[in-house]
Coordinates of C-alpha atoms in Angstrom, one line a residue:
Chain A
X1 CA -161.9 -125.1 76.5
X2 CA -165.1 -123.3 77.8
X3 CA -164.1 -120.1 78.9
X4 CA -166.0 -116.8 76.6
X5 CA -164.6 -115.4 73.9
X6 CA -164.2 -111.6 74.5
X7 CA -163.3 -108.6 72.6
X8 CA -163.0 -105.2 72.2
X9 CA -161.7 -105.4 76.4
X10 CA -158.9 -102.6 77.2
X11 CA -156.1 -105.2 77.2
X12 CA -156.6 -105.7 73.6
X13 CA -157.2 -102.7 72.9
X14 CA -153.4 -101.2 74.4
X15 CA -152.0 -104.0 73.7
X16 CA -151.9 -103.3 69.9
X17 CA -150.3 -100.5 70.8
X18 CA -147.4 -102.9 72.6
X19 CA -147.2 -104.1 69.3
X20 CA -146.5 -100.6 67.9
X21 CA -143.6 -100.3 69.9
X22 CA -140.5 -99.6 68.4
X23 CA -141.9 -98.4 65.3
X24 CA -142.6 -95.8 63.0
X25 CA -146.5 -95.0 62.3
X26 CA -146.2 -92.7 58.7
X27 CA -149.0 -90.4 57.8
X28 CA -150.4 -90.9 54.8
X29 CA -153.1 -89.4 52.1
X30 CA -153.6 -91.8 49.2
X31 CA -153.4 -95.6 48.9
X32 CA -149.8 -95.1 46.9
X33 CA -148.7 -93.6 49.7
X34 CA -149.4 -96.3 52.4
X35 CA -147.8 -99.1 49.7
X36 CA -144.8 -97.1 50.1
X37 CA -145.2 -96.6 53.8
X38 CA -145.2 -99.9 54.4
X39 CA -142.6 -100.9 52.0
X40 CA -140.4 -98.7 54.2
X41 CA -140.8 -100.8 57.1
X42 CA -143.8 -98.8 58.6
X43 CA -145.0 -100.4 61.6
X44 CA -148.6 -98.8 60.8
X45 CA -150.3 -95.9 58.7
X46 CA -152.0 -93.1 60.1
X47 CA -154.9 -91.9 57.4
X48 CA -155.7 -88.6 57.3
X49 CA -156.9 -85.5 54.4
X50 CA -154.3 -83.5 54.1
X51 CA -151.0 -84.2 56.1
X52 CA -150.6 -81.6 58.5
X53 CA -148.0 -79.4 56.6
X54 CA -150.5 -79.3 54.1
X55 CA -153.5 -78.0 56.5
X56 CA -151.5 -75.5 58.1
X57 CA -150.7 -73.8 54.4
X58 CA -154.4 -74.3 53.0
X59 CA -156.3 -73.6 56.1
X60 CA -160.2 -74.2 56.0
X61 CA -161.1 -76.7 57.8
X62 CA -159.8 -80.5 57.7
X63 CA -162.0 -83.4 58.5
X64 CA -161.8 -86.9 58.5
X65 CA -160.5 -88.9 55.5
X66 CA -163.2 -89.8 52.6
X67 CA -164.2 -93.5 54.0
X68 CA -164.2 -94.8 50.5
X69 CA -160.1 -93.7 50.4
X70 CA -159.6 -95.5 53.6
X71 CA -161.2 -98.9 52.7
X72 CA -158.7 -98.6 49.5
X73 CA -155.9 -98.2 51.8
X74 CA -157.0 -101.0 54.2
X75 CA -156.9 -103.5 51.1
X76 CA -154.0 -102.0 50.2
X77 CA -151.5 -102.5 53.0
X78 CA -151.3 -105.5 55.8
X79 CA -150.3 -103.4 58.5
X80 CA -152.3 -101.7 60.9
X81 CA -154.7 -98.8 59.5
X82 CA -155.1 -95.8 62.1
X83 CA -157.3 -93.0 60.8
X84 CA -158.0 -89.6 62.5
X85 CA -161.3 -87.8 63.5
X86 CA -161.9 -84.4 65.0
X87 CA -161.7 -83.9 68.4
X88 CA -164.8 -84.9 70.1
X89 CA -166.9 -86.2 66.6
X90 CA -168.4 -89.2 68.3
X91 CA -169.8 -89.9 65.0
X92 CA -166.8 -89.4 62.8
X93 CA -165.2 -92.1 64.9
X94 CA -168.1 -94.7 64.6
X95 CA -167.8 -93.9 61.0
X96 CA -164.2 -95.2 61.1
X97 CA -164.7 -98.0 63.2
X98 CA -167.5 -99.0 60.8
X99 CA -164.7 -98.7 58.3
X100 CA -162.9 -101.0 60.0
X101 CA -159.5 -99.1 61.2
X102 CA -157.1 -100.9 63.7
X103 CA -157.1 -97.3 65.4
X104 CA -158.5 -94.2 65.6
X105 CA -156.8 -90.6 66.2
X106 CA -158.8 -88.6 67.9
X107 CA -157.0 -85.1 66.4
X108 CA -156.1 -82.3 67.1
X109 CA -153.9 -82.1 63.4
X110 CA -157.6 -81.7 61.9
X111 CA -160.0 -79.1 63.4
X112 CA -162.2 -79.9 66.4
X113 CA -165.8 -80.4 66.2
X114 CA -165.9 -79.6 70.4
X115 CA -164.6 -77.2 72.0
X116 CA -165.5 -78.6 75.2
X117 CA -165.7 -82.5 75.5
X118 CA -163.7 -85.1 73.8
X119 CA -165.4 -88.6 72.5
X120 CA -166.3 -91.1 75.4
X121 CA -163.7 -93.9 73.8
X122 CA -164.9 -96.9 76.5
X123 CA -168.1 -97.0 74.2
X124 CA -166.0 -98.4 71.3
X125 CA -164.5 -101.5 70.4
X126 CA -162.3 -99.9 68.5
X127 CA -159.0 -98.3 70.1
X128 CA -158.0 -94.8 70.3
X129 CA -154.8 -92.8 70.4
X130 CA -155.1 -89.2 71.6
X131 CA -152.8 -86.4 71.8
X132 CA -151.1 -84.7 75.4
X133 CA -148.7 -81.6 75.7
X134 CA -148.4 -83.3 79.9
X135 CA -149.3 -86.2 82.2
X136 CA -152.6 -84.7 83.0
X137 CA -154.0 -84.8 79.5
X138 CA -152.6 -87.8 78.9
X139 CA -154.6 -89.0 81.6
X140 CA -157.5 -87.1 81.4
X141 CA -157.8 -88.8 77.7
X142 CA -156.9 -92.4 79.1
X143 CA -159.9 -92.1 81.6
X144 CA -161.9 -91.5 79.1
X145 CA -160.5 -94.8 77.3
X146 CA -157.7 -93.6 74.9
X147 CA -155.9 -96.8 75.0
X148 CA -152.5 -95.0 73.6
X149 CA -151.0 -92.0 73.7
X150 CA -148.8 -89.6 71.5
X151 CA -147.2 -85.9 72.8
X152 CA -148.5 -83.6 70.4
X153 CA -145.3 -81.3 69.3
X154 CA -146.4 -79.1 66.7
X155 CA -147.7 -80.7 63.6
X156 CA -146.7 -79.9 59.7
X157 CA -143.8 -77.9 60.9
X158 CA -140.8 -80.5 60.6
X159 CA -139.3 -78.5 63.9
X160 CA -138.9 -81.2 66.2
X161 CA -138.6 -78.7 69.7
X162 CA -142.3 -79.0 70.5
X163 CA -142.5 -82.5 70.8
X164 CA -139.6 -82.6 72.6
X165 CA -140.9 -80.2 75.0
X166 CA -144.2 -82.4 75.1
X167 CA -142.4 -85.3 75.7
X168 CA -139.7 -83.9 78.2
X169 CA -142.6 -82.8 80.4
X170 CA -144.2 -86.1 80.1
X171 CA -141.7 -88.0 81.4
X172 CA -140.6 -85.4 84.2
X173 CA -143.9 -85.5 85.9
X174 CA -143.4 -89.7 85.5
X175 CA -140.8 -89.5 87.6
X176 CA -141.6 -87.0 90.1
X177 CA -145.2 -89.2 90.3
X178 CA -142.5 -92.0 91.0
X179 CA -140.3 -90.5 93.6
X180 CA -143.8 -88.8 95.9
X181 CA -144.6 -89.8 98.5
X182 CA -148.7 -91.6 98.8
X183 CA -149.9 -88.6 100.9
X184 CA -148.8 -86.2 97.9
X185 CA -150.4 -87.7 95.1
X186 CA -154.2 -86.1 95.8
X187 CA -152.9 -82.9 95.4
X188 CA -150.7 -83.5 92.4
X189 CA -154.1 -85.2 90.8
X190 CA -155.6 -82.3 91.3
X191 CA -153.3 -79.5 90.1
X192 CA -152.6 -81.7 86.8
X193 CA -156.6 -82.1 86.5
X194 CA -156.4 -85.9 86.2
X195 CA -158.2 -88.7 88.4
X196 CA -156.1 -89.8 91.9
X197 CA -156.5 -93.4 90.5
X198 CA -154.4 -92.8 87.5
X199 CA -151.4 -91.0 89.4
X200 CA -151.8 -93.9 91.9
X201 CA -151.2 -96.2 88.8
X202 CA -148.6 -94.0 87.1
X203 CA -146.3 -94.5 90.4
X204 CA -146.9 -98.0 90.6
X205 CA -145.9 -98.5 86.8
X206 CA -143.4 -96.0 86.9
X207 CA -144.3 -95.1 83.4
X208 CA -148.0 -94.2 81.2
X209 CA -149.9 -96.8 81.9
X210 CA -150.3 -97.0 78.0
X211 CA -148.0 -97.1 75.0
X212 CA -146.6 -93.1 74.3
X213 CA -145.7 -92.3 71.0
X214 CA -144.0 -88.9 70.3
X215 CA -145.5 -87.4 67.1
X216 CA -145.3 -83.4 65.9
X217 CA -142.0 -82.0 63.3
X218 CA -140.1 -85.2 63.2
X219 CA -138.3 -84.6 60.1
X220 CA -135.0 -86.5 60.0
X221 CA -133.6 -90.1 61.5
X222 CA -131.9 -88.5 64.4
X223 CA -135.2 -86.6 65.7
X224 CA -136.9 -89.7 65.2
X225 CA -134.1 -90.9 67.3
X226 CA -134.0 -88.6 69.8
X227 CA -137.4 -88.8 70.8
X228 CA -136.4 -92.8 71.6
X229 CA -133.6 -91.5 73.1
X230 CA -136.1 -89.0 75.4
X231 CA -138.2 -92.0 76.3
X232 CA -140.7 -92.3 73.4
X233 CA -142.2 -96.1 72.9
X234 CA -142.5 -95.1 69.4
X235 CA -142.7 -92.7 67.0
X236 CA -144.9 -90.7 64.3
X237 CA -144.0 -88.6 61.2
X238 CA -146.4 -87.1 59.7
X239 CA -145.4 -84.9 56.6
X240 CA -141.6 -84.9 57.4
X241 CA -141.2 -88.2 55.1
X242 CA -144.0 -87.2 52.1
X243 CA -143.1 -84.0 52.3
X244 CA -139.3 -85.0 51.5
X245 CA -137.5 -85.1 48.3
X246 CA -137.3 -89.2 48.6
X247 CA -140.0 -90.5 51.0
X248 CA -139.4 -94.0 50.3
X249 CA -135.6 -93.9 51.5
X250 CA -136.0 -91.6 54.1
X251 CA -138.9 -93.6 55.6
X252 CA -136.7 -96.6 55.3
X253 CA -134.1 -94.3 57.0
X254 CA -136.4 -93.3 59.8
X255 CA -137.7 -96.9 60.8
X256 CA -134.2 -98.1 60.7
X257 CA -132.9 -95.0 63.3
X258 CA -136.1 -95.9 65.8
X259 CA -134.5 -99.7 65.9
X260 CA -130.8 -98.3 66.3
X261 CA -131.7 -95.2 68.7
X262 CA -128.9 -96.2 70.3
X263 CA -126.0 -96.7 68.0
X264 CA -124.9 -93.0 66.2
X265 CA -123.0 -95.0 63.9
X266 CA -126.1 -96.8 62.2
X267 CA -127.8 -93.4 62.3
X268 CA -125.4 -91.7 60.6
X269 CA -125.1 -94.4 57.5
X270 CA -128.9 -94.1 57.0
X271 CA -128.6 -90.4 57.5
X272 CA -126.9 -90.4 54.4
X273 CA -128.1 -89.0 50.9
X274 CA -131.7 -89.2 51.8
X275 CA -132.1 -85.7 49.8
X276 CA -134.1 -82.9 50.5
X277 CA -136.1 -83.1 53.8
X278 CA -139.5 -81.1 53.9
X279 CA -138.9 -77.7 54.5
X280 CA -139.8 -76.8 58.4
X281 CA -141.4 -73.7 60.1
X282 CA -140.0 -73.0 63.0
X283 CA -142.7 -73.4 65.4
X284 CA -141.5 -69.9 67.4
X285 CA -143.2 -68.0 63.8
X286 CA -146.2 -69.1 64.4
X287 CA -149.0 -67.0 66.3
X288 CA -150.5 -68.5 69.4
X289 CA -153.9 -69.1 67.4
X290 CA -152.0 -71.1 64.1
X291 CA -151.1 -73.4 66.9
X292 CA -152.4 -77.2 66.4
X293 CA -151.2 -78.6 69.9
X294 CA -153.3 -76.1 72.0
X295 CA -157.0 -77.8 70.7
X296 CA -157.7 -80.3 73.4
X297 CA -158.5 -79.6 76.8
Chain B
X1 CA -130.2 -119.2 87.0
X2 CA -126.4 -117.8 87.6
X3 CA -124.2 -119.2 85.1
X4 CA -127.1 -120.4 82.9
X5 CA -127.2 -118.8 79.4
X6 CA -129.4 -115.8 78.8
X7 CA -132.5 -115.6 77.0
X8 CA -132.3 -113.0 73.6
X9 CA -134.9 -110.7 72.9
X10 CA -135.2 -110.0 69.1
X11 CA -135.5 -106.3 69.4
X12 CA -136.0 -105.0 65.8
X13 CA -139.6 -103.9 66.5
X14 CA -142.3 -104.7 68.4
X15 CA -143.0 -106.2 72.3
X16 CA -139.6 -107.2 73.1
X17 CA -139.3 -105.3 76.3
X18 CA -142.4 -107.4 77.9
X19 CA -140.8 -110.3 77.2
X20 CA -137.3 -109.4 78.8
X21 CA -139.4 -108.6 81.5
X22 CA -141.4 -111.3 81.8
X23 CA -138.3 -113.5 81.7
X24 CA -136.9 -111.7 84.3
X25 CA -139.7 -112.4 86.1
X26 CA -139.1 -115.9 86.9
X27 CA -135.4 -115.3 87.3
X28 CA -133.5 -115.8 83.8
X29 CA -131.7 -113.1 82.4
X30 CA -132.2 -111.7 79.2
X31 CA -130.8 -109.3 76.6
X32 CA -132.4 -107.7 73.7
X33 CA -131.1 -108.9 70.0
X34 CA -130.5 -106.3 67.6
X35 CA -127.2 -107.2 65.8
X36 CA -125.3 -111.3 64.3
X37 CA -123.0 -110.0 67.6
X38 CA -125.5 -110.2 69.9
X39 CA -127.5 -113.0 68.5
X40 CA -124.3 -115.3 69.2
X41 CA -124.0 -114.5 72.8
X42 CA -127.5 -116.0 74.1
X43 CA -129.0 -119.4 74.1
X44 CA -132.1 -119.6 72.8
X45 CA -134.3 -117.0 71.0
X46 CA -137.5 -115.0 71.3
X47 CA -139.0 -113.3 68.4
X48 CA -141.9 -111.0 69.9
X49 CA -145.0 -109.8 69.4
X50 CA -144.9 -107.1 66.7
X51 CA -145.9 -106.4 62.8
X52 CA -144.6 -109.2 61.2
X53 CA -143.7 -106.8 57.7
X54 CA -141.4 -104.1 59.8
X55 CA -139.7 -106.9 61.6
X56 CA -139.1 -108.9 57.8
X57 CA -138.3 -105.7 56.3
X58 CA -135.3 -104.8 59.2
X59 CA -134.1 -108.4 59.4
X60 CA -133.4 -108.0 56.2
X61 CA -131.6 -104.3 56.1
X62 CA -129.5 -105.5 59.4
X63 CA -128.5 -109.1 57.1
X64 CA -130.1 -111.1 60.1
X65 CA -132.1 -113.7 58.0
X66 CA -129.5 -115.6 58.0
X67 CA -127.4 -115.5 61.2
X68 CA -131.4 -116.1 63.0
X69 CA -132.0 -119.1 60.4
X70 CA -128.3 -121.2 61.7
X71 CA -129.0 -120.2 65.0
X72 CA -132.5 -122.1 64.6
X73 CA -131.1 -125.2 63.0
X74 CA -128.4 -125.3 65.4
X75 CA -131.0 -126.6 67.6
X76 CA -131.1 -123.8 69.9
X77 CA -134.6 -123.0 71.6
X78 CA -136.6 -120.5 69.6
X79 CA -140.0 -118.9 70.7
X80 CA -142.4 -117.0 68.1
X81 CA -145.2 -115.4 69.7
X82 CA -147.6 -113.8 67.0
X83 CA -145.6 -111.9 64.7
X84 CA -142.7 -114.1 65.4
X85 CA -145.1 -117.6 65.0
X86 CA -145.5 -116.0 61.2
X87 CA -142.0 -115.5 61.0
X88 CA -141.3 -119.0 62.1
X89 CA -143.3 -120.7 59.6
X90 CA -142.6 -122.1 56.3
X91 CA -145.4 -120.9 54.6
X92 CA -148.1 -117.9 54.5
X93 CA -151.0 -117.5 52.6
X94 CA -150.6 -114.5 50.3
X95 CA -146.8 -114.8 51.0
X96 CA -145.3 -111.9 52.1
X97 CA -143.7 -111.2 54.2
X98 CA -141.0 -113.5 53.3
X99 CA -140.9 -115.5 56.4
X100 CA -137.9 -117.7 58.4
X101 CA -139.2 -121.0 56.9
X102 CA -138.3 -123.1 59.7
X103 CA -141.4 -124.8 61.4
X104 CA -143.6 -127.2 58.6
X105 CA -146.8 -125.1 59.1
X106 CA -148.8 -122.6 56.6
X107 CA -150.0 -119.6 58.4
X108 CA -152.8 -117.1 57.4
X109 CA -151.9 -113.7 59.1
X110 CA -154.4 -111.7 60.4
X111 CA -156.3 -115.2 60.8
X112 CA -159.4 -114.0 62.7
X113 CA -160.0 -110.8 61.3
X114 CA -159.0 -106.7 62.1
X115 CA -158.4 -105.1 65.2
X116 CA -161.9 -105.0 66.5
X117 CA -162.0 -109.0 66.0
X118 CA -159.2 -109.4 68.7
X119 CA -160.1 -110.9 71.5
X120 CA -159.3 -112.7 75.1
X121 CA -159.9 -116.0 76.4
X122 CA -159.2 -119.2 77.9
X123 CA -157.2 -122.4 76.4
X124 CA -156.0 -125.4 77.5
X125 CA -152.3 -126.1 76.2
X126 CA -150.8 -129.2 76.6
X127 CA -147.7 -130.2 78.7
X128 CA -149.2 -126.7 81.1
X129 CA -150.0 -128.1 84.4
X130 CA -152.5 -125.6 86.6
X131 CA -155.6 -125.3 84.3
X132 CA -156.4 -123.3 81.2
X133 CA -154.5 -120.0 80.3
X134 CA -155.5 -116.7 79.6
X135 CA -154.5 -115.9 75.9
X136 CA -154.7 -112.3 74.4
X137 CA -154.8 -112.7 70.7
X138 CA -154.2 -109.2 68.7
X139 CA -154.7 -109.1 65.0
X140 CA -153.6 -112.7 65.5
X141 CA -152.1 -114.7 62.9
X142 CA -153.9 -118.6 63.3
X143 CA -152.0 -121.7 61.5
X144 CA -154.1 -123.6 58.7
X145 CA -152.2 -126.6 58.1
X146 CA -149.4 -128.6 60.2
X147 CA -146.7 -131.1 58.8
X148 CA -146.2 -134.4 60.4
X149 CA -143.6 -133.0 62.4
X150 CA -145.1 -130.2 64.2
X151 CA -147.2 -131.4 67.6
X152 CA -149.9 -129.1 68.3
X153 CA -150.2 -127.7 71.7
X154 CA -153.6 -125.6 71.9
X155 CA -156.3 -125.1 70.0
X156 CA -159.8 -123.2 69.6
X157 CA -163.1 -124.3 70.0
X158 CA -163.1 -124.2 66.4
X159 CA -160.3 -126.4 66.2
X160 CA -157.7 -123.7 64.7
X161 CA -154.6 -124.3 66.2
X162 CA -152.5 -121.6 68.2
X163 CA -150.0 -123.2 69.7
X164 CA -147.4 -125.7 68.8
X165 CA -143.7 -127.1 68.5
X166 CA -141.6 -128.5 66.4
X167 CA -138.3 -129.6 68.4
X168 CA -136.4 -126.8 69.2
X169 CA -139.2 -124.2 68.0
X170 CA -142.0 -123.4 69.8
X171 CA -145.1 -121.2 68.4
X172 CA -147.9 -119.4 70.3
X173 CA -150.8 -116.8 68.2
X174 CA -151.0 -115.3 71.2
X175 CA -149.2 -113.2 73.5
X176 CA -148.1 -114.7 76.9
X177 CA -146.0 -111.6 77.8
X178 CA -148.7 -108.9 78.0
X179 CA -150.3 -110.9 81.1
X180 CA -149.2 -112.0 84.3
X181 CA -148.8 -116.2 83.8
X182 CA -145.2 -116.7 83.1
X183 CA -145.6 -120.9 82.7
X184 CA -145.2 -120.4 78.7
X185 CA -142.1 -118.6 79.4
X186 CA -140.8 -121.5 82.1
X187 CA -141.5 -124.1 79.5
X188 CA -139.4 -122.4 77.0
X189 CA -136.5 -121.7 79.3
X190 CA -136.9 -125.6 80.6
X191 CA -136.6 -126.4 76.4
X192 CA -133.2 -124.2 76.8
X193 CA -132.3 -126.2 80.3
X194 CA -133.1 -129.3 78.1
X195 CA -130.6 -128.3 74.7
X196 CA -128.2 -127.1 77.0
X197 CA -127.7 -130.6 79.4
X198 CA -127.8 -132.3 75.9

């Protein structure tokens, strides 16, 4: 055995996200919080401030976790540790892959630091996840090295129809990318505002050439389901489970409804008696400029 | 392959769908494993790539710990790859999760550090004709000690070990199904050619 040692490459990089699949990434605030996350069955923790429900009520301006808090969490759980920065913050990111996260969210949940460019992700070894509302951003962020991707939906409202819109159009343009002819595929690059090279790759996969997540008001097992059930590799929930009367046994709930997507009749036993869920905003009350899922471009 | 037994998938969490389609690949069929039911109908067993804690944790709600642990013993073939090598073993250093404890091996997961420690590269593994093969390890767990029954297949420069069987049970750190060389997966479906002639 001569051959190099590499790392940091793409295929490690998306791969961890292969291993994602099927799971439930929870959001969480304090090292407590990820213990129970991953008592749960959480396939990975996402750490952030404030979880979104929380920014949207205080407002200000959210910013990347405190890196002392994320090293506790790190030590804390065994699982994967993702951690978000603000869009474009090249230097919140090093930051966290100094840390040493498994992942970094590059957010629109916390507010942007740029409101024009988004962090060049090939420079890092660590991976990135990035938000879309369509295939173009999607791919837009994947050229510039996201190695994962998650629709948006609307974040802190616990109303799941944004990310099912997100999602629905995702996997709508897929398969019209699928079905067109070679000659077509220019043009559509161009109208979605995403390189000819990733289309082209998108209609030979017949899917995102990366892991998708569905992330944004997934409050309940059967949303968490339904966005399987819509084509999602995977799934995040952000405040719907510590925003919840019982977050350990509706996380538990959730993880076990992503595994059974398929079979109502599991869902519905660990639908049962989970208590309160967090209480949702329905994302059609709130003004265009409230919106979270609009920052990115 | 027509009439030869399909290959499961334990689907609980994780890569399973690379694997189904990296079996189907060279022609076998396969079926993911979610439920005892389905776990009966196949003849030999991958557990995928994954996080080894989710996969422990939904084993466990879904009262599969056992059902996988007779299937195992019942000499059927059964591949871990990464999550499912830690899974596999008999012991893990810090001990959790609680694992299968079926192949005489201790396993330290996480065995070469966080995610910006994975890595790619070439290894030679015995009883692979066709020169070395590309491994992908990711957060990858690496096996400290072996028992007198467990052969070792591959190893690092370093001499950690990430590959090896134990009869019926075969145990890779690394992923085979996220590239494009399927000879790992036709020398697990010749162990299930092999069980099933016997």
């Amino acid at each position: 055995m001569a051959e190099a040692i590499e790392t940091g490459t793409f295929q490690v990089k998306s791969g961890l996200a292969q291993m994602l699949k099927g799971g439930v990434i929870m959001d969480v605030v304090t090292a407590e919080h990820a213990r129970i996350a991953e008592d749960a069955g959480a396939c990975a923790v996402m750490a952030l401030e404030r979880v979104p429900a929380d920014i949207r009520a205080d407002g200000g301006v959210a910013r990347m976790s405190d890196p002392g808090l994320i090293e506790e969490i790190i030590k804390t759980v065994s699982i994967p540790v993702m951690a978000k920065c603000r869009i474009g913050h090249t230097i919140e990111a090093q930051v966290l892959e100094a840390v040493g996260v498994d992942y970094v969210d590059e957010s629109e949940v916390l507010t942007p630091a740029d409101e024009q460019y988004h962090v060049w992700k090939h420079d890092f070894k660590v991976p990135f996840v990035c938000g879309c509302r369509d295939l173009g951003e999607a791919l837009r962020r994947i050229g510039e090295g996201a190695a994962m991707i998650r629709t948006k939906g609307e974040a802190g409202t616990g109303d799941v129809v944004e990310a099912v819109r997100h999602l629905r159009t995702v996997m709508e343009q897929i398969r019209r990318v699928e079905a067109m002819p070679d000659d077509e595929l220019t043009s559509f690059a161009k109208e979605i505002g995403a390189s000819v090279e990733l289309v082209r790759e998108v209609k030979r996969l017949g899917r995102m050439p990366v892991v998708n997540f569905a992330a944004g008001g997934v409050a309940t097992p059967a949303d968490a389901a339904l966005m399987m059930h819509l084509g999602a590799d995977g799934v995040f929930v952000g405040s719907g489970i510590f925003k919840s009367g019982d977050p350990s046994a509706r996380g538990k709930a959730v993880v076990k409804a992503v595994t059974h997507y398929q079979d109502p009749a599991t869902i519905a036993e660990v639908s049962k008696n989970l208590g309160e869920p967090m209480v949702g905003i329905s994302a059609r009350s709130i003004s265009a400029e409230e919106l979270l899922a609009t920052r990115g471009w | 392959m027509s009439g030869a037994p399909t290959v499961g998938v334990l689907a609980l969490q994780g890569d399973f769908e690379e694997h189904i389609v990296a079996l189907e690949d060279i022609g076998v069929t396969a079926a993911p494993v979610r439920t005892a039911e389905q776990l009966a109908r196949v003849g030999a067993l991958i557990l995928p790539g994954g996080e080894s804690t989710s996969v422990a944790k939904l084993m466990d709600a879904f009262d599969l710990r056992e059902p996988l642990r007779g299937f195992a013993r019942s000499g059927k073939p059964v591949w871990g790859t990464c999550a499912g090598m830690i899974l596999l073993a008999e012991r893990i250093i810090e001990g959790r999760p609680e694992p299968l404890g079926l192949m005489d091996m201790l396993v330290r997961r996480n065995g070469f550090g966080r995610q910006v420690d994975s890595f790619e590269t070439g290894i030679d593994v015995d009883g692979l004709d066709g020169g070395p093969f590309h491994a992908v390890f990711i957060r990858a767990p690496a096996v400290v000690e072996t028992g007198p029954a467990v052969e070792v297949l591959a190893s690092l420069d370093d001499g950690t070990v990430v590959a090896a069987r134990q009869g019926n049970l075969l145990a890779t750190a690394f992923h085979p199904e996220l590239t494009t060389d399927r000879r790992l997966h036709a020398l697990f479906v010749a162990m299930l050619a092999a069980e099933v002639a016997r």
